PDB file of C-alpha atoms in Angstrom:
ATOM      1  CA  UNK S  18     -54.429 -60.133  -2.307  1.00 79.00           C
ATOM      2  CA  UNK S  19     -54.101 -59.087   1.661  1.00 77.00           C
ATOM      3  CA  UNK S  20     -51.266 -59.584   3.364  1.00 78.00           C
ATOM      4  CA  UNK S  21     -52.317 -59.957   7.274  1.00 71.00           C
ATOM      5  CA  UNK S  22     -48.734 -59.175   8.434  1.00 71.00           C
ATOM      6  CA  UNK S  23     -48.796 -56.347   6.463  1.00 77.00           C
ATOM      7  CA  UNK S  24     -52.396 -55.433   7.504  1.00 76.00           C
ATOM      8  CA  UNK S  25     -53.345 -54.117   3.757  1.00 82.00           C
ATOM      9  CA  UNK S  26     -53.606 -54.844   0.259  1.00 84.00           C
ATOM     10  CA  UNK S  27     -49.947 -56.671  -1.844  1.00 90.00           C
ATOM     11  CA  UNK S  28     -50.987 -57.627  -4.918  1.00 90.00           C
ATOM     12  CA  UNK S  29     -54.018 -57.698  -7.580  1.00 88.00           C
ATOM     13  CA  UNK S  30     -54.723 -60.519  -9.498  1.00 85.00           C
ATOM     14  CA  UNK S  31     -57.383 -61.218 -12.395  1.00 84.00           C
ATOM     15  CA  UNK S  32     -59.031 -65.046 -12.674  1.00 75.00           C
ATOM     16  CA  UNK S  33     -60.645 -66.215 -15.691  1.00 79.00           C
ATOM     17  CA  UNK S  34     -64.164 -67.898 -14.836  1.00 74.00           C
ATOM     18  CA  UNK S  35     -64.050 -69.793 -18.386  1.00 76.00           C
ATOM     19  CA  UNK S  36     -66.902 -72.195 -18.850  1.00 74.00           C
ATOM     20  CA  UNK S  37     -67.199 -72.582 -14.626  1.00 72.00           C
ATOM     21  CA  UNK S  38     -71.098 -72.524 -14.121  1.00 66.00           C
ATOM     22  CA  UNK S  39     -70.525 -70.393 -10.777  1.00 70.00           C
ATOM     23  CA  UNK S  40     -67.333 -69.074  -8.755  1.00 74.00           C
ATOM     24  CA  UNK S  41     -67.190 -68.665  -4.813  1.00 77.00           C
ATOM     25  CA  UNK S  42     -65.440 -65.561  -3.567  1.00 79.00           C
ATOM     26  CA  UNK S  43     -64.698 -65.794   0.469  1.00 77.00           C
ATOM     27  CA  UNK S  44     -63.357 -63.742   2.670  1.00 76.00           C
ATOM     28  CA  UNK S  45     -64.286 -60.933   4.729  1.00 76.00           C
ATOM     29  CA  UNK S  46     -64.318 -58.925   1.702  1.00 80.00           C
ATOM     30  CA  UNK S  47     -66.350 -61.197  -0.899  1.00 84.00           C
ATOM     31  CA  UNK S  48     -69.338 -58.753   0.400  1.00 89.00           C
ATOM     32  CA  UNK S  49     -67.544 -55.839  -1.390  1.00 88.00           C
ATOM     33  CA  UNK S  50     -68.291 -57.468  -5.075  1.00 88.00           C
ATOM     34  CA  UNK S  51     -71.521 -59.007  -4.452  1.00 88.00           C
ATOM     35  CA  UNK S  52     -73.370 -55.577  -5.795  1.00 89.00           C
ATOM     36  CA  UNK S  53     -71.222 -55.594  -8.981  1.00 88.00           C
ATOM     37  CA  UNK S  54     -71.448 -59.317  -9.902  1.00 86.00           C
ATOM     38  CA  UNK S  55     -75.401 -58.632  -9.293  1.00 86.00           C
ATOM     39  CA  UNK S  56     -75.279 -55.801 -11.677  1.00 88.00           C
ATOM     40  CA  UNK S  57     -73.644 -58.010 -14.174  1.00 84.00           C
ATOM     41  CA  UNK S  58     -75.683 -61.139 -13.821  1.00 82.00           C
ATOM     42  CA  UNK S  59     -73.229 -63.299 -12.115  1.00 81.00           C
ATOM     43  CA  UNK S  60     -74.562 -63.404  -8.655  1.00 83.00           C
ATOM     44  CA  UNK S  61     -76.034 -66.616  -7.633  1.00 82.00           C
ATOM     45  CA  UNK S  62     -75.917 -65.493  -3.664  1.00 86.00           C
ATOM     46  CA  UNK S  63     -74.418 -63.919  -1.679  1.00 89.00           C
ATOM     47  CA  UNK S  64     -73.957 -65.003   2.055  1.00 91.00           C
ATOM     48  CA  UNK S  65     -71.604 -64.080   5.321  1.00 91.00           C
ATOM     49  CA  UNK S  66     -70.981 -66.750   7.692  1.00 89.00           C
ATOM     50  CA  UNK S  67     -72.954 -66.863  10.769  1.00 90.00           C
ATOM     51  CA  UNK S  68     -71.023 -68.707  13.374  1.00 89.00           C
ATOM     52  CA  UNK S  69     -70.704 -68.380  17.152  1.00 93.00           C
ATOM     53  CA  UNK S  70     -68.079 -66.150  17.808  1.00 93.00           C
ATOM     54  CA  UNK S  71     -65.964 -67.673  20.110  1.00 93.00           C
ATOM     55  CA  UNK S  72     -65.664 -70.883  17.544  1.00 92.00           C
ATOM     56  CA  UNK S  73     -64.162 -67.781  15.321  1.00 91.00           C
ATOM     57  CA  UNK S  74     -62.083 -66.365  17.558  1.00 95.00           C
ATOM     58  CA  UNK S  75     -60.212 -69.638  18.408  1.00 95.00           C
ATOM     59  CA  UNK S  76     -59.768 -70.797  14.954  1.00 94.00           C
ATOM     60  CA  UNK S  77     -58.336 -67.383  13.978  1.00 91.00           C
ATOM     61  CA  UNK S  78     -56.337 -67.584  17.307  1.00 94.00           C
ATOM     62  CA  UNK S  79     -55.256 -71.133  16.606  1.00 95.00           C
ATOM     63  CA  UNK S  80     -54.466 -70.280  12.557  1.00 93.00           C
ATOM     64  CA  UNK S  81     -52.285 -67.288  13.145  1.00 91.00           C
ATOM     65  CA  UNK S  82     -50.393 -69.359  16.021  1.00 93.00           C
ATOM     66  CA  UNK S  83     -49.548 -72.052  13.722  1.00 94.00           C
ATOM     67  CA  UNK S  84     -48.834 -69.293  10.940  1.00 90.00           C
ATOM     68  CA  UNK S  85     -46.947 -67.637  13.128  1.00 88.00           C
ATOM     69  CA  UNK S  86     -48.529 -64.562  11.370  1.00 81.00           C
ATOM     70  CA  UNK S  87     -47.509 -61.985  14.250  1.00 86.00           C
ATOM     71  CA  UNK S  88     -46.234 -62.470  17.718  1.00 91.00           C
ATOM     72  CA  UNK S  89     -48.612 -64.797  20.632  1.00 93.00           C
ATOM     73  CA  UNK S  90     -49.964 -61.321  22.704  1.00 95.00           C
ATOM     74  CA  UNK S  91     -50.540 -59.212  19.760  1.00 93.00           C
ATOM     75  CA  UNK S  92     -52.552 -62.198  17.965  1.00 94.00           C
ATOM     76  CA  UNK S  93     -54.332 -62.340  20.756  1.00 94.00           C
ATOM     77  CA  UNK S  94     -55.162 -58.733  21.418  1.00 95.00           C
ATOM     78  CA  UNK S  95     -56.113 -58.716  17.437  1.00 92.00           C
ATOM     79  CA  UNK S  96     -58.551 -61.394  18.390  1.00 94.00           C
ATOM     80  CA  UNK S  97     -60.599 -60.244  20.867  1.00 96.00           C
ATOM     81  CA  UNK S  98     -60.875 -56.868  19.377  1.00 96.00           C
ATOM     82  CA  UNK S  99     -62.006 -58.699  16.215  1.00 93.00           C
ATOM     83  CA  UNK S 100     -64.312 -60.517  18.726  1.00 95.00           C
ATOM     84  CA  UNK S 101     -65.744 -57.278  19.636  1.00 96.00           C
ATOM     85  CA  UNK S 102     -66.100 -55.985  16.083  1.00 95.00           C
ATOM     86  CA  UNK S 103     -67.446 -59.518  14.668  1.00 93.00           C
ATOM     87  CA  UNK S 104     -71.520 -57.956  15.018  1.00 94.00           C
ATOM     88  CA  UNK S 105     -70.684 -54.195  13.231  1.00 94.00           C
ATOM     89  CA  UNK S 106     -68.795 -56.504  10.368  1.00 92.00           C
ATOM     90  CA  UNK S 107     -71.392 -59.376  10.096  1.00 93.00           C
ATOM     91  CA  UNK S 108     -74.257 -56.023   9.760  1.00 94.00           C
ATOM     92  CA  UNK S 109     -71.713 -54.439   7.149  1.00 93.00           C
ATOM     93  CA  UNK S 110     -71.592 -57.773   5.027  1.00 92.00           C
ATOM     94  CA  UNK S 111     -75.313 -58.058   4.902  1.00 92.00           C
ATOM     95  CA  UNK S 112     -75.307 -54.121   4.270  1.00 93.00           C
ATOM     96  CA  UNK S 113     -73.249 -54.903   0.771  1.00 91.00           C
ATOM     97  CA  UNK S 114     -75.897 -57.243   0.036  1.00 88.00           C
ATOM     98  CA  UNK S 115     -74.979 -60.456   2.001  1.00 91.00           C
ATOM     99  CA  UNK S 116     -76.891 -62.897   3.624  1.00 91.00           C
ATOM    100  CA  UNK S 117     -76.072 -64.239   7.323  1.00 92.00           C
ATOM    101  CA  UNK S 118     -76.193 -67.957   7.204  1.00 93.00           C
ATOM    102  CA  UNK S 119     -74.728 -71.210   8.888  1.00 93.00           C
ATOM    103  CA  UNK S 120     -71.546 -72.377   6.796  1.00 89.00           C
ATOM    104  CA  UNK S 121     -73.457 -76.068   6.256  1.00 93.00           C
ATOM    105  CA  UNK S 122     -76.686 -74.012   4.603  1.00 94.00           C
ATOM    106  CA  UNK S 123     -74.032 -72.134   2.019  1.00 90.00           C
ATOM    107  CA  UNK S 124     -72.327 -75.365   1.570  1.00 90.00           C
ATOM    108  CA  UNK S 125     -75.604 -77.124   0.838  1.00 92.00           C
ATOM    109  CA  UNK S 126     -76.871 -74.215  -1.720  1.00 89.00           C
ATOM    110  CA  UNK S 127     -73.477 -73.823  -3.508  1.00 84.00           C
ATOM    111  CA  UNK S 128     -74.024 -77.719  -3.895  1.00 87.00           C
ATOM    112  CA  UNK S 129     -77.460 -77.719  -5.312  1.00 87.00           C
ATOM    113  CA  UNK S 130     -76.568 -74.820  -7.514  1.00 81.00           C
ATOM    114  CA  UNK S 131     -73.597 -76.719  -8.815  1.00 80.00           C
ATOM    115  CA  UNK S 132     -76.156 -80.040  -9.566  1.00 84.00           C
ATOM    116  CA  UNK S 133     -78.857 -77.996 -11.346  1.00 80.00           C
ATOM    117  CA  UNK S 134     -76.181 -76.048 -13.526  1.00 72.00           C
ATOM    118  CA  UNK S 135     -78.047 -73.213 -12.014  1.00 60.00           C
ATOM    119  CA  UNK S 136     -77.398 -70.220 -13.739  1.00 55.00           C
ATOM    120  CA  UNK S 137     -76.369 -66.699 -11.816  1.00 51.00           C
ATOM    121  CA  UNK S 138     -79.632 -64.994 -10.211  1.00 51.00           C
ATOM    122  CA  UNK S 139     -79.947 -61.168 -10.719  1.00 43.00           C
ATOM    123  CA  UNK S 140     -81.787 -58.991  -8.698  1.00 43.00           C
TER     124      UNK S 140
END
């Protein structure tokens, strides 16, 4: 667990994926497992979001106001230097084994994965 007003790591937890035909991990660091749930046959994709980044940056901007997750100038000088940085992160994700796509085309194979029962995909 990340704490963004801590700017690190709080806490570790452990899920249990019981009988779940698939799991979704999001985040910007769901690329960091995707190798390791490939090696153990539970990777069905893998996928970073591909979004203009100004629709980012004022979400983010607009979530961390309403969160109130730091003062208004430094969430605001966070965002535009994660404006900057959005391209090196999106070719990092898809370095780890990610693929850039639109949030509708994850949504849409997540959903057909979830009507087949589609089992996890190695390789």
């Amino acid at each position: 667990m990340y704490a963004i007003n801590e700017d690190r790591r709080v806490a570790t937890r452990c899920f249990e994926l019981a009988s779940s035909p698939l799991f979704v991990a999001e985040g910007i660091f769901a690329a960091e497992i995707a190798e390791e749930c490939r090696r153990r046959g539970l990777l069905a994709g893998a996928y970073a979001l591909r979004r203009p980044r100004s629709a980012t940056f004022l979400r983010r901007l607009a979530r961390d106001l309403a969160e109130q997750r730091k003062g208004p100038r430094v969430l605001l000088l966070r965002g535009v230097a994660l404006l900057r940085a959005e391209p090196a992160v999106l070719r990092r994700q898809t370095g780890l084994g990610a693929e850039a796509a639109r949030g509708r085309d994850v949504l849409r194979r997540v959903a057909r994965l979830l009507a087949a029962g589609h089992p996890p995909q190695t390789g």
